[in-house]
PDB file of C-alpha atoms in Angstrom:
ATOM      1  CA  MET A   1      34.188 -61.331  68.147  1.00  0.00           C
ATOM      2  CA  THR A   2      36.257 -62.348  71.636  1.00  0.00           C
ATOM      3  CA  THR A   3      36.088 -65.030  73.346  1.00  0.00           C
ATOM      4  CA  ARG A   4      36.478 -64.369  77.449  1.00  0.00           C
ATOM      5  CA  THR A   5      37.136 -67.470  79.945  1.00  0.00           C
ATOM      6  CA  PHE A   6      35.898 -67.322  83.345  1.00  0.00           C
ATOM      7  CA  LYS A   7      36.650 -69.237  86.255  1.00  0.00           C
ATOM      8  CA  THR A   8      33.933 -70.328  88.204  1.00  0.00           C
ATOM      9  CA  ILE A   9      34.078 -70.863  92.652  1.00  0.00           C
ATOM     10  CA  ASP A  10      34.653 -74.459  92.363  1.00  0.00           C
ATOM     11  CA  GLY A  11      37.075 -74.427  89.682  1.00  0.00           C
ATOM     12  CA  ARG A  12      35.401 -74.779  86.292  1.00  0.00           C
ATOM     13  CA  LYS A  13      36.146 -72.723  83.302  1.00  0.00           C
ATOM     14  CA  LEU A  14      33.635 -70.936  81.560  1.00  0.00           C
ATOM     15  CA  GLU A  15      33.923 -69.832  78.609  1.00  0.00           C
ATOM     16  CA  PHE A  16      31.978 -67.158  76.497  1.00  0.00           C
ATOM     17  CA  THR A  17      31.749 -64.933  73.624  1.00  0.00           C
ATOM     18  CA  VAL A  18      31.491 -61.638  73.351  1.00  0.00           C
ATOM     19  CA  THR A  19      29.273 -60.398  70.825  1.00  0.00           C
ATOM     20  CA  GLN A  20      28.877 -56.418  71.515  1.00  0.00           C
ATOM     21  CA  GLU A  21      32.382 -54.259  72.807  1.00  0.00           C
ATOM     22  CA  GLN A  22      31.417 -51.520  73.270  1.00  0.00           C
ATOM     23  CA  SER A  23      33.244 -48.589  70.702  1.00  0.00           C
ATOM     24  CA  SER A  24      34.015 -45.290  70.752  1.00  0.00           C
ATOM     25  CA  CYS A  25      31.723 -44.480  68.689  1.00  0.00           C
ATOM     26  CA  SER A  26      28.231 -42.056  69.029  1.00  0.00           C
ATOM     27  CA  HIS A  27      25.109 -44.470  67.967  1.00  0.00           C
ATOM     28  CA  ASP A  28      24.211 -41.132  66.171  1.00  0.00           C
ATOM     29  CA  SER A  29      22.467 -43.530  62.889  1.00  0.00           C
ATOM     30  CA  ILE A  30      20.911 -46.026  64.799  1.00  0.00           C
ATOM     31  CA  ILE A  31      18.110 -47.693  62.753  1.00  0.00           C
ATOM     32  CA  PRO A  32      15.606 -50.667  63.057  1.00  0.00           C
ATOM     33  CA  HIS A  33      17.536 -53.606  63.082  1.00  0.00           C
ATOM     34  CA  PRO A  34      15.452 -56.738  60.810  1.00  0.00           C
ATOM     35  CA  ASN A  35      14.020 -59.276  63.217  1.00  0.00           C
ATOM     36  CA  ARG A  36      11.300 -61.594  62.073  1.00  0.00           C
ATOM     37  CA  PHE A  37       8.933 -60.315  65.545  1.00  0.00           C
ATOM     38  CA  TYR A  38       8.725 -57.383  67.246  1.00  0.00           C
ATOM     39  CA  ASP A  39       9.569 -57.256  70.774  1.00  0.00           C
ATOM     40  CA  GLU A  40      10.065 -54.239  72.757  1.00  0.00           C
ATOM     41  CA  HIS A  41      12.641 -55.601  75.348  1.00  0.00           C
ATOM     42  CA  LYS A  42      14.464 -57.412  72.982  1.00  0.00           C
ATOM     43  CA  HIS A  43      17.173 -56.190  70.881  1.00  0.00           C
ATOM     44  CA  THR A  44      14.660 -54.113  67.727  1.00  0.00           C
ATOM     45  CA  TYR A  45      17.071 -51.190  66.491  1.00  0.00           C
ATOM     46  CA  GLN A  46      21.361 -51.453  65.945  1.00  0.00           C
ATOM     47  CA  CYS A  47      23.565 -48.759  64.959  1.00  0.00           C
ATOM     48  CA  ALA A  48      24.995 -49.032  61.660  1.00  0.00           C
ATOM     49  CA  LYS A  49      28.453 -48.136  62.224  1.00  0.00           C
ATOM     50  CA  CYS A  50      29.497 -50.317  64.118  1.00  0.00           C
ATOM     51  CA  GLY A  51      26.397 -52.904  64.268  1.00  0.00           C
ATOM     52  CA  TRP A  52      25.919 -52.721  68.135  1.00  0.00           C
ATOM     53  CA  LEU A  53      22.423 -53.570  68.778  1.00  0.00           C
ATOM     54  CA  PHE A  54      19.783 -52.137  71.548  1.00  0.00           C
ATOM     55  CA  SER A  55      16.529 -52.247  72.876  1.00  0.00           C
ATOM     56  CA  HIS A  56      13.797 -50.224  73.022  1.00  0.00           C
ATOM     57  CA  ASP A  57      14.947 -49.071  76.503  1.00  0.00           C
ATOM     58  CA  GLU A  58      18.163 -48.032  75.650  1.00  0.00           C
ATOM     59  CA  LEU A  59      17.917 -46.428  72.659  1.00  0.00           C
ATOM     60  CA  LEU A  60      15.210 -43.716  74.605  1.00  0.00           C
ATOM     61  CA  LEU A  61      17.963 -43.659  77.379  1.00  0.00           C
ATOM     62  CA  LEU A  62      20.997 -42.791  75.004  1.00  0.00           C
ATOM     63  CA  LYS A  63      18.108 -40.165  72.994  1.00  0.00           C
ATOM     64  CA  PHE A  64      17.629 -38.566  76.584  1.00  0.00           C
ATOM     65  CA  GLY A  65      20.970 -38.435  77.461  1.00  0.00           C
ATOM     66  CA  GLY A  66      21.357 -41.297  79.876  1.00  0.00           C
ATOM     67  CA  LYS A  67      20.667 -42.292  83.570  1.00  0.00           C
ATOM     68  CA  ASP A  68      22.356 -39.524  85.092  1.00  0.00           C
ATOM     69  CA  LYS A  69      19.473 -36.596  83.564  1.00  0.00           C
ATOM     70  CA  VAL A  70      17.234 -38.820  83.577  1.00  0.00           C
ATOM     71  CA  ASN A  71      17.847 -38.483  87.412  1.00  0.00           C
ATOM     72  CA  ASP A  72      18.022 -34.762  87.576  1.00  0.00           C
ATOM     73  CA  ALA A  73      15.020 -34.897  85.648  1.00  0.00           C
ATOM     74  CA  THR A  74      13.048 -36.055  88.741  1.00  0.00           C
ATOM     75  CA  ASN A  75      13.960 -34.072  91.030  1.00  0.00           C
ATOM     76  CA  THR A  76      12.042 -30.860  89.284  1.00  0.00           C
ATOM     77  CA  LYS A  77       9.758 -32.847  87.003  1.00  0.00           C
ATOM     78  CA  ALA A  78       6.255 -33.899  87.735  1.00  0.00           C
ATOM     79  CA  MET A  79       6.085 -37.507  86.293  1.00  0.00           C
ATOM     80  CA  ASP A  80       3.566 -36.940  83.425  1.00  0.00           C
ATOM     81  CA  ASP A  81       5.426 -34.731  82.322  1.00  0.00           C
ATOM     82  CA  VAL A  82       6.087 -34.495  78.061  1.00  0.00           C
ATOM     83  CA  TYR A  83      10.328 -34.464  77.061  1.00  0.00           C
ATOM     84  CA  CYS A  84       9.447 -32.968  73.310  1.00  0.00           C
ATOM     85  CA  TRP A  85      12.373 -34.891  70.623  1.00  0.00           C
ATOM     86  CA  GLU A  86      12.531 -31.405  68.152  1.00  0.00           C
ATOM     87  CA  LEU A  87      12.343 -28.909  70.047  1.00  0.00           C
ATOM     88  CA  LYS A  88      14.059 -30.185  73.502  1.00  0.00           C
ATOM     89  CA  LYS A  89      11.945 -29.381  76.142  1.00  0.00           C
ATOM     90  CA  TRP A  90       9.801 -30.450  79.122  1.00  0.00           C
ATOM     91  CA  PHE A  91       5.781 -29.558  78.241  1.00  0.00           C
ATOM     92  CA  ASN A  92       3.648 -29.933  81.022  1.00  0.00           C
ATOM     93  CA  HIS A  93       1.054 -33.370  79.809  1.00  0.00           C
ATOM     94  CA  LEU A  94      -2.399 -31.014  79.478  1.00  0.00           C
ATOM     95  CA  TYR A  95      -0.806 -28.552  77.523  1.00  0.00           C
ATOM     96  CA  TRP A  96       0.752 -31.210  75.174  1.00  0.00           C
ATOM     97  CA  VAL A  97      -1.898 -32.908  74.942  1.00  0.00           C
ATOM     98  CA  THR A  98      -4.765 -30.189  74.523  1.00  0.00           C
ATOM     99  CA  LYS A  99      -1.653 -27.710  71.493  1.00  0.00           C
ATOM    100  CA  MET A 100       1.180 -30.473  70.672  1.00  0.00           C
ATOM    101  CA  LYS A 101       0.582 -34.144  70.392  1.00  0.00           C
ATOM    102  CA  ASP A 102      -0.287 -34.430  66.823  1.00  0.00           C
ATOM    103  CA  THR A 103       2.603 -32.436  65.652  1.00  0.00           C
ATOM    104  CA  HIS A 104       5.983 -33.118  67.832  1.00  0.00           C
ATOM    105  CA  THR A 105       6.877 -36.894  68.898  1.00  0.00           C
ATOM    106  CA  GLY A 106       8.412 -37.643  72.334  1.00  0.00           C
ATOM    107  CA  VAL A 107       8.196 -39.731  75.634  1.00  0.00           C
ATOM    108  CA  THR A 108       6.825 -38.693  79.789  1.00  0.00           C
ATOM    109  CA  LEU A 109       9.353 -38.882  82.683  1.00  0.00           C
ATOM    110  CA  ARG A 110       7.846 -42.156  83.834  1.00  0.00           C
ATOM    111  CA  GLU A 111       8.521 -43.630  81.038  1.00  0.00           C
ATOM    112  CA  LEU A 112      11.969 -42.724  80.817  1.00  0.00           C
ATOM    113  CA  VAL A 113      12.665 -43.432  84.700  1.00  0.00           C
ATOM    114  CA  ILE A 114      10.747 -46.991  83.375  1.00  0.00           C
ATOM    115  CA  ALA A 115      13.738 -47.281  80.631  1.00  0.00           C
ATOM    116  CA  ALA A 116      16.096 -45.642  83.548  1.00  0.00           C
ATOM    117  CA  LYS A 117      15.512 -48.793  86.397  1.00  0.00           C
ATOM    118  CA  LEU A 118      15.709 -46.074  88.536  1.00  0.00           C
TER     119      LEU A 118
END
C-alpha cells in the first residue's frame, strides 16, 4: 500500500492510502471474495494471484474483453442476444431459451451494456 498526497484548491493537503494498484497480472484466477454479506455492487471477487478486488460488473467486463468489445457488439447484436461463455459465441435469445439455457451459461448484451455503463 502506498500513500498519495493531493492538494485541494484552497491549499489543504489530503492524504489517501491507495489499497489497489494496477499490476501486470492477467487476473486469470478469480475467486469469490469472502464478504460477510453478498452485494453485487461491492467488491465480491478477488484475483488469487495479485489480490485485486472486482465487483460483479467489473468481472463481467473482464471475462468478456472490455468496454470496447461491448461497444462493438452493440453495433451488430440485439440487446436480448446471449453470449455463451463456454462456446464463446452469440446466440439469439429465443434459441438460447429453448435449446441452450439448461446446459450452458451466458450473459445478455443488455447486462454487458449495464456493466460497461455505456
